[in-house]
PDB file of C-alpha atoms in Angstrom:
ATOM      1  CA  MET A   1       9.042   3.322 -30.169  1.00 67.00           C
ATOM      2  CA  THR A   2      10.268   6.684 -28.710  1.00 67.00           C
ATOM      3  CA  GLY A   3      10.222   7.042 -24.748  1.00 65.00           C
ATOM      4  CA  SER A   4       7.112   8.672 -24.435  1.00 76.00           C
ATOM      5  CA  THR A   5       5.262   6.267 -26.627  1.00 89.00           C
ATOM      6  CA  SER A   6       6.699   3.284 -24.679  1.00 92.00           C
ATOM      7  CA  ALA A   7       5.705   5.047 -21.412  1.00 92.00           C
ATOM      8  CA  ASP A   8       2.339   5.401 -22.976  1.00 95.00           C
ATOM      9  CA  VAL A   9       2.111   2.153 -24.247  1.00 96.00           C
ATOM     10  CA  GLY A  10       3.235   0.431 -20.762  1.00 96.00           C
ATOM     11  CA  ILE A  11       0.784   2.403 -18.907  1.00 97.00           C
ATOM     12  CA  LEU A  12      -1.727   1.381 -21.342  1.00 97.00           C
ATOM     13  CA  VAL A  13      -1.067  -2.272 -20.873  1.00 98.00           C
ATOM     14  CA  LEU A  14      -1.148  -2.133 -17.167  1.00 98.00           C
ATOM     15  CA  ARG A  15      -4.330  -0.083 -16.910  1.00 98.00           C
ATOM     16  CA  VAL A  16      -6.031  -2.428 -19.152  1.00 98.00           C
ATOM     17  CA  VAL A  17      -4.799  -5.511 -17.619  1.00 98.00           C
ATOM     18  CA  ALA A  18      -5.558  -4.525 -13.935  1.00 98.00           C
ATOM     19  CA  GLY A  19      -8.994  -2.697 -14.985  1.00 98.00           C
ATOM     20  CA  ILE A  20     -10.222  -5.897 -16.465  1.00 98.00           C
ATOM     21  CA  THR A  21      -9.019  -7.936 -13.631  1.00 97.00           C
ATOM     22  CA  MET A  22     -10.967  -5.522 -11.205  1.00 97.00           C
ATOM     23  CA  ALA A  23     -14.140  -5.700 -13.392  1.00 98.00           C
ATOM     24  CA  ALA A  24     -14.193  -9.336 -13.735  1.00 97.00           C
ATOM     25  CA  HIS A  25     -14.267  -9.387  -9.958  1.00 95.00           C
ATOM     26  CA  GLY A  26     -17.350  -7.078  -9.971  1.00 96.00           C
ATOM     27  CA  TYR A  27     -18.835  -8.963 -13.005  1.00 97.00           C
ATOM     28  CA  GLN A  28     -18.447 -12.354 -11.277  1.00 95.00           C
ATOM     29  CA  LYS A  29     -20.356 -11.079  -8.019  1.00 95.00           C
ATOM     30  CA  PHE A  30     -23.321 -10.132 -10.208  1.00 95.00           C
ATOM     31  CA  PHE A  31     -23.399 -13.224 -12.687  1.00 94.00           C
ATOM     32  CA  SER A  32     -21.255 -16.151 -11.391  1.00 91.00           C
ATOM     33  CA  GLY A  33     -21.703 -18.391  -8.224  1.00 85.00           C
ATOM     34  CA  GLY A  34     -24.181 -17.187  -5.583  1.00 89.00           C
ATOM     35  CA  ARG A  35     -24.475 -13.934  -7.465  1.00 95.00           C
ATOM     36  CA  ILE A  36     -25.503 -10.898  -5.228  1.00 95.00           C
ATOM     37  CA  SER A  37     -27.545 -13.011  -2.845  1.00 93.00           C
ATOM     38  CA  GLY A  38     -24.924 -15.375  -2.050  1.00 94.00           C
ATOM     39  CA  THR A  39     -22.057 -12.645  -1.901  1.00 93.00           C
ATOM     40  CA  GLY A  40     -24.200 -10.517   0.500  1.00 93.00           C
ATOM     41  CA  ARG A  41     -24.631 -13.712   2.846  1.00 94.00           C
ATOM     42  CA  TRP A  42     -20.662 -13.958   2.541  1.00 92.00           C
ATOM     43  CA  PHE A  43     -20.414 -10.289   3.288  1.00 92.00           C
ATOM     44  CA  ASP A  44     -22.807 -10.727   6.417  1.00 92.00           C
ATOM     45  CA  SER A  45     -20.753 -13.772   7.489  1.00 91.00           C
ATOM     46  CA  MET A  46     -17.516 -11.672   7.382  1.00 89.00           C
ATOM     47  CA  GLY A  47     -19.370  -8.613   9.410  1.00 91.00           C
ATOM     48  CA  MET A  48     -20.005  -6.304   6.471  1.00 91.00           C
ATOM     49  CA  ARG A  49     -23.561  -5.648   7.215  1.00 90.00           C
ATOM     50  CA  PRO A  50     -26.102  -5.368   5.462  1.00 92.00           C
ATOM     51  CA  GLY A  51     -24.227  -7.763   3.345  1.00 91.00           C
ATOM     52  CA  ARG A  52     -26.496  -7.541   0.321  1.00 95.00           C
ATOM     53  CA  LEU A  53     -25.877  -3.652   0.364  1.00 94.00           C
ATOM     54  CA  HIS A  54     -22.156  -4.368   0.459  1.00 93.00           C
ATOM     55  CA  ALA A  55     -22.259  -7.066  -2.428  1.00 94.00           C
ATOM     56  CA  LEU A  56     -23.944  -4.740  -4.750  1.00 96.00           C
ATOM     57  CA  ALA A  57     -21.634  -1.818  -3.547  1.00 95.00           C
ATOM     58  CA  ALA A  58     -18.601  -3.847  -3.925  1.00 95.00           C
ATOM     59  CA  ALA A  59     -19.614  -5.506  -7.342  1.00 96.00           C
ATOM     60  CA  THR A  60     -20.906  -2.101  -9.026  1.00 97.00           C
ATOM     61  CA  THR A  61     -17.496  -0.476  -7.741  1.00 97.00           C
ATOM     62  CA  GLU A  62     -15.215  -3.234  -9.009  1.00 97.00           C
ATOM     63  CA  LEU A  63     -16.880  -3.269 -12.290  1.00 98.00           C
ATOM     64  CA  LEU A  64     -16.912   0.402 -12.860  1.00 98.00           C
ATOM     65  CA  ALA A  65     -13.744   1.182 -11.522  1.00 98.00           C
ATOM     66  CA  GLY A  66     -12.121  -1.522 -13.511  1.00 98.00           C
ATOM     67  CA  ILE A  67     -13.851  -0.287 -16.647  1.00 98.00           C
ATOM     68  CA  PHE A  68     -12.787   3.488 -15.965  1.00 98.00           C
ATOM     69  CA  LEU A  69      -9.015   2.203 -15.317  1.00 98.00           C
ATOM     70  CA  ALA A  70      -9.188   0.106 -18.564  1.00 98.00           C
ATOM     71  CA  ALA A  71     -10.536   3.173 -20.529  1.00 98.00           C
ATOM     72  CA  GLY A  72      -8.303   5.869 -18.663  1.00 97.00           C
ATOM     73  CA  LEU A  73     -11.244   7.582 -17.716  1.00 97.00           C
ATOM     74  CA  LEU A  74     -11.399   9.702 -14.325  1.00 97.00           C
ATOM     75  CA  THR A  75      -8.193   7.507 -13.567  1.00 97.00           C
ATOM     76  CA  ALA A  76      -7.338   9.007 -10.342  1.00 97.00           C
ATOM     77  CA  VAL A  77     -10.999   8.302  -9.488  1.00 98.00           C
ATOM     78  CA  ALA A  78     -10.708   4.691 -10.340  1.00 98.00           C
ATOM     79  CA  GLY A  79      -7.317   4.811  -8.786  1.00 98.00           C
ATOM     80  CA  ALA A  80      -9.176   5.745  -5.501  1.00 98.00           C
ATOM     81  CA  ALA A  81     -11.729   3.131  -5.757  1.00 98.00           C
ATOM     82  CA  PHE A  82      -9.025   0.482  -6.374  1.00 98.00           C
ATOM     83  CA  VAL A  83      -7.533   1.623  -3.118  1.00 98.00           C
ATOM     84  CA  ALA A  84     -10.717   1.488  -1.173  1.00 98.00           C
ATOM     85  CA  LEU A  85     -11.954  -1.689  -2.529  1.00 97.00           C
ATOM     86  CA  MET A  86      -8.598  -3.311  -1.526  1.00 97.00           C
ATOM     87  CA  LEU A  87      -8.126  -1.988   1.727  1.00 97.00           C
ATOM     88  CA  VAL A  88     -11.708  -3.217   2.814  1.00 96.00           C
ATOM     89  CA  ALA A  89     -10.936  -6.539   1.203  1.00 95.00           C
ATOM     90  CA  GLY A  90      -7.342  -6.857   2.551  1.00 95.00           C
ATOM     91  CA  TYR A  91      -8.818  -6.071   6.029  1.00 96.00           C
ATOM     92  CA  THR A  92     -11.608  -7.902   6.324  1.00 94.00           C
ATOM     93  CA  VAL A  93     -10.869 -11.128   4.323  1.00 92.00           C
ATOM     94  CA  HIS A  94      -7.112 -11.366   4.086  1.00 93.00           C
ATOM     95  CA  ARG A  95      -5.402  -9.597   6.819  1.00 92.00           C
ATOM     96  CA  ALA A  96      -5.340 -12.973   9.375  1.00 92.00           C
ATOM     97  CA  ASN A  97      -3.529 -14.807   6.626  1.00 94.00           C
ATOM     98  CA  GLY A  98      -0.677 -12.891   6.618  1.00 93.00           C
ATOM     99  CA  PHE A  99       1.058 -11.348   3.386  1.00 94.00           C
ATOM    100  CA  PHE A 100       1.262 -14.139   0.760  1.00 95.00           C
ATOM    101  CA  SER A 101      -1.712 -14.663  -1.613  1.00 91.00           C
ATOM    102  CA  VAL A 102      -0.781 -18.441  -1.881  1.00 92.00           C
ATOM    103  CA  ARG A 103      -2.082 -18.429   1.747  1.00 94.00           C
ATOM    104  CA  SER A 104      -5.057 -16.118   1.040  1.00 90.00           C
ATOM    105  CA  GLY A 105      -2.920 -13.322   2.589  1.00 93.00           C
ATOM    106  CA  TRP A 106      -3.204  -9.559   1.375  1.00 95.00           C
ATOM    107  CA  GLU A 107      -0.373  -9.529  -1.301  1.00 95.00           C
ATOM    108  CA  TYR A 108      -2.589  -9.212  -3.964  1.00 96.00           C
ATOM    109  CA  ASN A 109      -4.865  -6.494  -2.487  1.00 96.00           C
ATOM    110  CA  LEU A 110      -1.619  -4.681  -2.255  1.00 97.00           C
ATOM    111  CA  VAL A 111      -0.597  -4.986  -5.692  1.00 97.00           C
ATOM    112  CA  LEU A 112      -4.084  -3.900  -6.845  1.00 97.00           C
ATOM    113  CA  ALA A 113      -4.189  -0.710  -4.681  1.00 98.00           C
ATOM    114  CA  THR A 114      -0.615  -0.019  -5.704  1.00 98.00           C
ATOM    115  CA  ILE A 115      -1.394  -0.057  -9.705  1.00 98.00           C
ATOM    116  CA  GLY A 116      -4.552   2.399  -8.767  1.00 98.00           C
ATOM    117  CA  VAL A 117      -2.099   4.742  -6.820  1.00 98.00           C
ATOM    118  CA  ALA A 118       0.834   4.340  -9.574  1.00 97.00           C
ATOM    119  CA  VAL A 119      -1.363   5.133 -12.643  1.00 97.00           C
ATOM    120  CA  ALA A 120      -3.224   8.051 -10.731  1.00 97.00           C
ATOM    121  CA  VAL A 121       0.081   9.755 -10.189  1.00 97.00           C
ATOM    122  CA  THR A 122       1.747   9.011 -13.540  1.00 95.00           C
ATOM    123  CA  GLY A 123      -1.595   9.470 -15.319  1.00 95.00           C
ATOM    124  CA  PRO A 124      -3.152   7.021 -17.826  1.00 96.00           C
ATOM    125  CA  GLY A 125      -0.946   8.045 -20.719  1.00 95.00           C
ATOM    126  CA  ARG A 126      -1.665   9.327 -24.421  1.00 94.00           C
ATOM    127  CA  TYR A 127      -3.608   6.275 -25.089  1.00 96.00           C
ATOM    128  CA  SER A 128      -6.756   7.060 -22.622  1.00 97.00           C
ATOM    129  CA  LEU A 129     -10.094   8.900 -22.553  1.00 97.00           C
ATOM    130  CA  ASP A 130      -8.732  11.320 -19.808  1.00 95.00           C
ATOM    131  CA  HIS A 131      -5.901  12.277 -22.567  1.00 94.00           C
ATOM    132  CA  VAL A 132      -8.628  13.048 -25.180  1.00 95.00           C
ATOM    133  CA  LEU A 133     -10.778  14.781 -22.680  1.00 94.00           C
ATOM    134  CA  GLY A 134      -7.771  16.950 -21.345  1.00 91.00           C
ATOM    135  CA  LEU A 135      -8.075  15.720 -17.973  1.00 88.00           C
ATOM    136  CA  THR A 136      -4.589  14.124 -17.764  1.00 86.00           C
ATOM    137  CA  GLY A 137      -2.520  16.924 -16.080  1.00 85.00           C
ATOM    138  CA  PRO A 138      -5.184  18.277 -13.772  1.00 86.00           C
ATOM    139  CA  LEU A 139      -5.687  14.881 -12.332  1.00 88.00           C
ATOM    140  CA  SER A 140      -2.295  13.245 -12.220  1.00 92.00           C
ATOM    141  CA  GLY A 141       0.837  13.911 -10.353  1.00 94.00           C
ATOM    142  CA  SER A 142       0.154  15.154  -6.669  1.00 95.00           C
ATOM    143  CA  THR A 143      -3.388  15.881  -7.182  1.00 95.00           C
ATOM    144  CA  GLY A 144      -3.781  12.083  -8.432  1.00 96.00           C
ATOM    145  CA  LEU A 145      -1.701  10.886  -5.435  1.00 97.00           C
ATOM    146  CA  LEU A 146      -4.255  12.935  -3.359  1.00 97.00           C
ATOM    147  CA  ILE A 147      -7.168  11.591  -4.935  1.00 97.00           C
ATOM    148  CA  ALA A 148      -6.014   7.742  -4.824  1.00 98.00           C
ATOM    149  CA  VAL A 149      -4.483   7.800  -1.171  1.00 98.00           C
ATOM    150  CA  ALA A 150      -6.335  10.206   0.621  1.00 98.00           C
ATOM    151  CA  GLY A 151      -9.903   9.637  -1.112  1.00 97.00           C
ATOM    152  CA  GLY A 152      -9.358   5.819  -1.313  1.00 98.00           C
ATOM    153  CA  GLY A 153      -7.761   5.641   2.198  1.00 98.00           C
ATOM    154  CA  LEU A 154     -10.909   7.564   3.633  1.00 98.00           C
ATOM    155  CA  ALA A 155     -13.436   5.663   1.787  1.00 97.00           C
ATOM    156  CA  GLY A 156     -12.057   2.363   2.790  1.00 97.00           C
ATOM    157  CA  VAL A 157     -11.592   3.262   6.375  1.00 97.00           C
ATOM    158  CA  GLY A 158     -14.940   4.907   6.658  1.00 95.00           C
ATOM    159  CA  GLN A 159     -16.602   1.960   5.509  1.00 93.00           C
ATOM    160  CA  LEU A 160     -14.745  -0.374   7.900  1.00 95.00           C
ATOM    161  CA  VAL A 161     -15.511   2.177  10.826  1.00 95.00           C
ATOM    162  CA  ILE A 162     -19.443   2.361   9.748  1.00 93.00           C
ATOM    163  CA  PHE A 163     -20.108  -1.288   8.396  1.00 92.00           C
ATOM    164  CA  PHE A 164     -17.590  -3.622   9.729  1.00 92.00           C
ATOM    165  CA  ARG A 165     -19.234  -5.690  12.598  1.00 90.00           C
ATOM    166  CA  PRO A 166     -17.753  -9.098  12.865  1.00 87.00           C
ATOM    167  CA  SER A 167     -19.018 -11.600  15.151  1.00 80.00           C
ATOM    168  CA  THR A 168     -17.524 -11.465  18.558  1.00 68.00           C
ATOM    169  CA  VAL A 169     -18.688 -15.101  19.620  1.00 54.00           C
ATOM    170  CA  VAL A 170     -15.830 -17.033  20.777  1.00 52.00           C
ATOM    171  CA  ASN A 171     -15.943 -20.845  20.393  1.00 53.00           C
ATOM    172  CA  ASN A 172     -14.104 -22.444  23.472  1.00 54.00           C
ATOM    173  CA  ALA A 173     -14.838 -25.850  22.552  1.00 52.00           C
TER     174      ALA A 173
END
């Protein structure tokens, strides 16, 4: 393989694996375990209210962002969704547990958000729908970085500011 072909194949593998992983998270919220109603109750319990709304939003965003990243379609926007999703998950669920994922820390969230940013910056490569549609150049590089980091960061922080209301009950027993 030539250098550019190797890079294109490498980005393809990264996009597909990360995209399928994210899409699987959304799929399981819709179709596994407690489904949307159970996920909604869990979201309510952690302070993301209304829980059902956030369960639907998270499941839909994870599913679509994963599919879009895997396909290389609107890759910078998918990268922004990865950043927003992982920022919210890292803050609401994993922050108190430290860094390492073995202790349910935010390590995994950081890796997925970083993949979203990296692919938004580099572009999805030759083997992508963005390439076929001529969107690779206009939506990558510094534009991709801005979309993924600023767009995803603002979306995640905005969601936390508006909707995150953890319980303030303190148990002194």
